[in-house]
């Protein structure tokens, strides 16, 4: 090999090394590790989760304090990356898989990728928050509306879907460019909420048209919407995830969070133990902890995720929300209807209609 080619090859190898190193550092930034004090007796546990580190840390720390001999690794991944990585690795690397992407989690369990958990806590878990004994909803997170008080001065606040439709219709000029919601084309959460809204409300498509009428911005995440509301770009945000909005709104007094009174969608993080989990004993111990009163108390007291456990009361718990909202509460069902959201033809049909309705008022003018 001549000198110029050797130099080029060295440069390429060096660049590849730097890229791999950068990727490794980026991966490490999304990993939480809790070491066991004695390596010889350490019991490994590998968790794949689509839940931010700051929300998982209180749960992991409490679990590790109870079971210090478990050497715990938590990998924070996006919902899509988690799903693809799990299947690509032939389900033999993760001991526990937890995600807010309810349709994908249900699909994994429905296709036989999950093993049953039959502990006392699992057997007593509410029927509405599990599928068989293989898939468990361990959080209770309402989908909410957030608005700026100063931006809606003199107007009736949107405390329901009907009230939001009236607000967008009557204050169209004032709110043009000042409303934000999920983009159902790009966001899995946005698409799931659109599917549920279309089933729940006979006037949902009027609401989509009204959102298009005010040229609502379309976002990928609740965090993006909250930032825009806080800095004044937006006056109203529709269908935000309440677990992220609750603490954010508490820190920004100009914002108000509303759980819609006509009907309130509730999403749940779903957890399963893969059939081929390398360490099923520690996996069972962790999921049993998530469903236990102790684990659920940590969720209630140290996170905004909302506890499911029927014995627990307090802000954000399923029991408290049911007491407040009654029949208006609508948890997304953990059943075969979730698979319909993954059907390509049905997805295309809903998104095409969503686009038609969203552009209808704009196409027809004011």
PDB file of N, CA and C in Angstrom, residues 163-220:
ATOM      1  N   UNK A 163     -65.533  22.393  25.153  1.00  0.00           N
ATOM      2  CA  UNK A 163     -65.143  23.777  25.433  1.00  0.00           C
ATOM      3  C   UNK A 163     -63.960  24.200  24.570  1.00  0.00           C
ATOM      4  N   UNK A 164     -63.028  23.268  24.318  1.00  0.00           N
ATOM      5  CA  UNK A 164     -61.893  23.582  23.452  1.00  0.00           C
ATOM      6  C   UNK A 164     -62.365  23.857  22.030  1.00  0.00           C
ATOM      7  N   UNK A 165     -63.317  23.066  21.528  1.00  0.00           N
ATOM      8  CA  UNK A 165     -63.852  23.291  20.192  1.00  0.00           C
ATOM      9  C   UNK A 165     -64.504  24.667  20.100  1.00  0.00           C
ATOM     10  N   UNK A 166     -65.288  25.036  21.121  1.00  0.00           N
ATOM     11  CA  UNK A 166     -65.925  26.362  21.119  1.00  0.00           C
ATOM     12  C   UNK A 166     -64.874  27.465  21.139  1.00  0.00           C
ATOM     13  N   UNK A 167     -63.835  27.288  21.959  1.00  0.00           N
ATOM     14  CA  UNK A 167     -62.790  28.302  22.055  1.00  0.00           C
ATOM     15  C   UNK A 167     -62.085  28.501  20.716  1.00  0.00           C
ATOM     16  N   UNK A 168     -61.717  27.415  20.071  1.00  0.00           N
ATOM     17  CA  UNK A 168     -61.020  27.515  18.787  1.00  0.00           C
ATOM     18  C   UNK A 168     -61.908  28.133  17.709  1.00  0.00           C
ATOM     19  N   UNK A 169     -63.202  27.864  17.801  1.00  0.00           N
ATOM     20  CA  UNK A 169     -64.143  28.396  16.805  1.00  0.00           C
ATOM     21  C   UNK A 169     -64.389  29.889  17.018  1.00  0.00           C
ATOM     22  N   UNK A 170     -64.655  30.275  18.282  1.00  0.00           N
ATOM     23  CA  UNK A 170     -65.015  31.670  18.579  1.00  0.00           C
ATOM     24  C   UNK A 170     -63.808  32.592  18.630  1.00  0.00           C
ATOM     25  N   UNK A 171     -62.629  32.043  18.938  1.00  0.00           N
ATOM     26  CA  UNK A 171     -61.419  32.869  19.064  1.00  0.00           C
ATOM     27  C   UNK A 171     -60.397  32.510  17.983  1.00  0.00           C
ATOM     28  N   UNK A 172     -60.918  32.184  16.803  1.00  0.00           N
ATOM     29  CA  UNK A 172     -60.031  31.693  15.734  1.00  0.00           C
ATOM     30  C   UNK A 172     -58.937  32.691  15.378  1.00  0.00           C
ATOM     31  N   UNK A 173     -59.309  33.928  15.188  1.00  0.00           N
ATOM     32  CA  UNK A 173     -58.311  34.928  14.788  1.00  0.00           C
ATOM     33  C   UNK A 173     -57.280  35.146  15.897  1.00  0.00           C
ATOM     34  N   UNK A 174     -57.763  35.234  17.114  1.00  0.00           N
ATOM     35  CA  UNK A 174     -56.886  35.483  18.265  1.00  0.00           C
ATOM     36  C   UNK A 174     -55.897  34.333  18.486  1.00  0.00           C
ATOM     37  N   UNK A 175     -56.324  33.095  18.197  1.00  0.00           N
ATOM     38  CA  UNK A 175     -55.506  31.926  18.505  1.00  0.00           C
ATOM     39  C   UNK A 175     -54.737  31.379  17.302  1.00  0.00           C
ATOM     40  N   UNK A 176     -54.868  32.009  16.155  1.00  0.00           N
ATOM     41  CA  UNK A 176     -54.153  31.508  14.974  1.00  0.00           C
ATOM     42  C   UNK A 176     -52.641  31.511  15.230  1.00  0.00           C
ATOM     43  N   UNK A 177     -52.036  30.351  15.066  1.00  0.00           N
ATOM     44  CA  UNK A 177     -50.599  30.201  15.308  1.00  0.00           C
ATOM     45  C   UNK A 177     -50.230  30.068  16.765  1.00  0.00           C
ATOM     46  N   UNK A 178     -51.226  30.007  17.673  1.00  0.00           N
ATOM     47  CA  UNK A 178     -50.948  29.992  19.110  1.00  0.00           C
ATOM     48  C   UNK A 178     -51.383  28.685  19.784  1.00  0.00           C
ATOM     49  N   UNK A 179     -51.676  27.657  19.005  1.00  0.00           N
ATOM     50  CA  UNK A 179     -52.137  26.375  19.543  1.00  0.00           C
ATOM     51  C   UNK A 179     -51.167  25.286  19.085  1.00  0.00           C
ATOM     52  N   UNK A 180     -50.985  24.269  19.925  1.00  0.00           N
ATOM     53  CA  UNK A 180     -50.062  23.179  19.581  1.00  0.00           C
ATOM     54  C   UNK A 180     -50.661  21.848  20.023  1.00  0.00           C
ATOM     55  N   UNK A 181     -50.399  20.810  19.238  1.00  0.00           N
ATOM     56  CA  UNK A 181     -50.817  19.454  19.585  1.00  0.00           C
ATOM     57  C   UNK A 181     -49.841  18.470  18.946  1.00  0.00           C
ATOM     58  N   UNK A 182     -50.034  17.183  19.210  1.00  0.00           N
ATOM     59  CA  UNK A 182     -49.178  16.159  18.616  1.00  0.00           C
ATOM     60  C   UNK A 182     -49.402  16.059  17.106  1.00  0.00           C
ATOM     61  N   UNK A 183     -48.343  15.708  16.401  1.00  0.00           N
ATOM     62  CA  UNK A 183     -48.437  15.355  14.992  1.00  0.00           C
ATOM     63  C   UNK A 183     -48.700  13.858  14.901  1.00  0.00           C
ATOM     64  N   UNK A 184     -49.896  13.428  14.491  1.00  0.00           N
ATOM     65  CA  UNK A 184     -50.186  11.989  14.478  1.00  0.00           C
ATOM     66  C   UNK A 184     -49.418  11.225  13.408  1.00  0.00           C
ATOM     67  N   UNK A 185     -48.857  11.935  12.435  1.00  0.00           N
ATOM     68  CA  UNK A 185     -48.052  11.273  11.408  1.00  0.00           C
ATOM     69  C   UNK A 185     -46.696  10.846  11.958  1.00  0.00           C
ATOM     70  N   UNK A 186     -46.125  11.686  12.819  1.00  0.00           N
ATOM     71  CA  UNK A 186     -44.755  11.426  13.299  1.00  0.00           C
ATOM     72  C   UNK A 186     -44.710  10.858  14.711  1.00  0.00           C
ATOM     73  N   UNK A 187     -45.731  11.085  15.496  1.00  0.00           N
ATOM     74  CA  UNK A 187     -45.714  10.691  16.901  1.00  0.00           C
ATOM     75  C   UNK A 187     -46.616   9.481  17.125  1.00  0.00           C
ATOM     76  N   UNK A 188     -46.040   8.422  17.708  1.00  0.00           N
ATOM     77  CA  UNK A 188     -46.845   7.255  18.043  1.00  0.00           C
ATOM     78  C   UNK A 188     -47.906   7.586  19.071  1.00  0.00           C
ATOM     79  N   UNK A 189     -47.535   8.408  20.075  1.00  0.00           N
ATOM     80  CA  UNK A 189     -48.512   8.825  21.075  1.00  0.00           C
ATOM     81  C   UNK A 189     -49.626   9.641  20.422  1.00  0.00           C
ATOM     82  N   UNK A 190     -49.247  10.556  19.544  1.00  0.00           N
ATOM     83  CA  UNK A 190     -50.235  11.385  18.864  1.00  0.00           C
ATOM     84  C   UNK A 190     -51.209  10.564  18.041  1.00  0.00           C
ATOM     85  N   UNK A 191     -50.702   9.546  17.375  1.00  0.00           N
ATOM     86  CA  UNK A 191     -51.572   8.682  16.581  1.00  0.00           C
ATOM     87  C   UNK A 191     -52.509   7.872  17.476  1.00  0.00           C
ATOM     88  N   UNK A 192     -51.973   7.341  18.572  1.00  0.00           N
ATOM     89  CA  UNK A 192     -52.809   6.571  19.502  1.00  0.00           C
ATOM     90  C   UNK A 192     -53.927   7.433  20.072  1.00  0.00           C
ATOM     91  N   UNK A 193     -53.594   8.668  20.476  1.00  0.00           N
ATOM     92  CA  UNK A 193     -54.614   9.559  21.042  1.00  0.00           C
ATOM     93  C   UNK A 193     -55.661   9.927  19.983  1.00  0.00           C
ATOM     94  N   UNK A 194     -55.222  10.133  18.745  1.00  0.00           N
ATOM     95  CA  UNK A 194     -56.172  10.456  17.672  1.00  0.00           C
ATOM     96  C   UNK A 194     -57.140   9.301  17.454  1.00  0.00           C
ATOM     97  N   UNK A 195     -56.626   8.076  17.483  1.00  0.00           N
ATOM     98  CA  UNK A 195     -57.480   6.898  17.321  1.00  0.00           C
ATOM     99  C   UNK A 195     -58.520   6.824  18.437  1.00  0.00           C
ATOM    100  N   UNK A 196     -58.073   7.033  19.675  1.00  0.00           N
ATOM    101  CA  UNK A 196     -58.997   6.966  20.818  1.00  0.00           C
ATOM    102  C   UNK A 196     -60.004   8.107  20.788  1.00  0.00           C
ATOM    103  N   UNK A 197     -59.538   9.316  20.456  1.00  0.00           N
ATOM    104  CA  UNK A 197     -60.452  10.465  20.381  1.00  0.00           C
ATOM    105  C   UNK A 197     -61.538  10.236  19.335  1.00  0.00           C
ATOM    106  N   UNK A 198     -61.156   9.664  18.199  1.00  0.00           N
ATOM    107  CA  UNK A 198     -62.125   9.417  17.124  1.00  0.00           C
ATOM    108  C   UNK A 198     -63.207   8.442  17.573  1.00  0.00           C
ATOM    109  N   UNK A 199     -62.843   7.493  18.464  1.00  0.00           N
ATOM    110  CA  UNK A 199     -63.828   6.552  18.997  1.00  0.00           C
ATOM    111  C   UNK A 199     -64.697   7.193  20.076  1.00  0.00           C
ATOM    112  N   UNK A 200     -64.105   8.102  20.842  1.00  0.00           N
ATOM    113  CA  UNK A 200     -64.798   8.644  22.008  1.00  0.00           C
ATOM    114  C   UNK A 200     -65.769   9.769  21.675  1.00  0.00           C
ATOM    115  N   UNK A 201     -65.423  10.612  20.716  1.00  0.00           N
ATOM    116  CA  UNK A 201     -66.197  11.835  20.495  1.00  0.00           C
ATOM    117  C   UNK A 201     -66.779  11.899  19.083  1.00  0.00           C
ATOM    118  N   UNK A 202     -68.103  12.071  18.955  1.00  0.00           N
ATOM    119  CA  UNK A 202     -68.704  12.231  17.634  1.00  0.00           C
ATOM    120  C   UNK A 202     -68.307  13.547  16.967  1.00  0.00           C
ATOM    121  N   UNK A 203     -67.745  14.474  17.757  1.00  0.00           N
ATOM    122  CA  UNK A 203     -67.349  15.774  17.196  1.00  0.00           C
ATOM    123  C   UNK A 203     -65.833  15.905  17.064  1.00  0.00           C
ATOM    124  N   UNK A 204     -65.148  14.778  17.161  1.00  0.00           N
ATOM    125  CA  UNK A 204     -63.682  14.844  17.097  1.00  0.00           C
ATOM    126  C   UNK A 204     -63.198  15.456  15.786  1.00  0.00           C
ATOM    127  N   UNK A 205     -63.824  15.084  14.675  1.00  0.00           N
ATOM    128  CA  UNK A 205     -63.325  15.593  13.400  1.00  0.00           C
ATOM    129  C   UNK A 205     -63.589  17.090  13.260  1.00  0.00           C
ATOM    130  N   UNK A 206     -64.634  17.596  13.905  1.00  0.00           N
ATOM    131  CA  UNK A 206     -64.826  19.048  13.949  1.00  0.00           C
ATOM    132  C   UNK A 206     -63.682  19.713  14.713  1.00  0.00           C
ATOM    133  N   UNK A 207     -63.239  19.052  15.791  1.00  0.00           N
ATOM    134  CA  UNK A 207     -62.128  19.593  16.566  1.00  0.00           C
ATOM    135  C   UNK A 207     -60.846  19.602  15.739  1.00  0.00           C
ATOM    136  N   UNK A 208     -60.600  18.548  14.972  1.00  0.00           N
ATOM    137  CA  UNK A 208     -59.408  18.515  14.112  1.00  0.00           C
ATOM    138  C   UNK A 208     -59.476  19.651  13.089  1.00  0.00           C
ATOM    139  N   UNK A 209     -60.664  19.869  12.512  1.00  0.00           N
ATOM    140  CA  UNK A 209     -60.831  20.968  11.559  1.00  0.00           C
ATOM    141  C   UNK A 209     -60.573  22.319  12.233  1.00  0.00           C
ATOM    142  N   UNK A 210     -61.059  22.475  13.473  1.00  0.00           N
ATOM    143  CA  UNK A 210     -60.834  23.728  14.200  1.00  0.00           C
ATOM    144  C   UNK A 210     -59.352  23.922  14.510  1.00  0.00           C
ATOM    145  N   UNK A 211     -58.631  22.835  14.820  1.00  0.00           N
ATOM    146  CA  UNK A 211     -57.184  22.935  15.031  1.00  0.00           C
ATOM    147  C   UNK A 211     -56.499  23.404  13.747  1.00  0.00           C
ATOM    148  N   UNK A 212     -56.922  22.855  12.615  1.00  0.00           N
ATOM    149  CA  UNK A 212     -56.365  23.314  11.354  1.00  0.00           C
ATOM    150  C   UNK A 212     -56.739  24.751  11.059  1.00  0.00           C
ATOM    151  N   UNK A 213     -57.963  25.139  11.483  1.00  0.00           N
ATOM    152  CA  UNK A 213     -58.420  26.508  11.249  1.00  0.00           C
ATOM    153  C   UNK A 213     -57.561  27.548  11.939  1.00  0.00           C
ATOM    154  N   UNK A 214     -56.965  27.189  13.097  1.00  0.00           N
ATOM    155  CA  UNK A 214     -56.077  28.133  13.788  1.00  0.00           C
ATOM    156  C   UNK A 214     -54.605  27.848  13.467  1.00  0.00           C
ATOM    157  N   UNK A 215     -54.399  26.988  12.451  1.00  0.00           N
ATOM    158  CA  UNK A 215     -53.029  26.636  12.033  1.00  0.00           C
ATOM    159  C   UNK A 215     -52.193  26.131  13.220  1.00  0.00           C
ATOM    160  N   UNK A 216     -52.785  25.193  13.960  1.00  0.00           N
ATOM    161  CA  UNK A 216     -52.103  24.642  15.135  1.00  0.00           C
ATOM    162  C   UNK A 216     -50.765  24.033  14.736  1.00  0.00           C
ATOM    163  N   UNK A 217     -49.746  24.315  15.537  1.00  0.00           N
ATOM    164  CA  UNK A 217     -48.431  23.704  15.337  1.00  0.00           C
ATOM    165  C   UNK A 217     -48.514  22.235  15.720  1.00  0.00           C
ATOM    166  N   UNK A 218     -47.741  21.405  15.031  1.00  0.00           N
ATOM    167  CA  UNK A 218     -47.748  19.964  15.269  1.00  0.00           C
ATOM    168  C   UNK A 218     -46.390  19.550  15.814  1.00  0.00           C
ATOM    169  N   UNK A 219     -46.390  18.936  16.993  1.00  0.00           N
ATOM    170  CA  UNK A 219     -45.149  18.626  17.707  1.00  0.00           C
ATOM    171  C   UNK A 219     -44.978  17.123  17.855  1.00  0.00           C
ATOM    172  N   UNK A 220     -43.743  16.729  18.177  1.00  0.00           N
ATOM    173  CA  UNK A 220     -43.422  15.308  18.353  1.00  0.00           C
ATOM    174  C   UNK A 220     -43.521  14.854  19.802  1.00  0.00           C
TER     175      UNK A 220
END
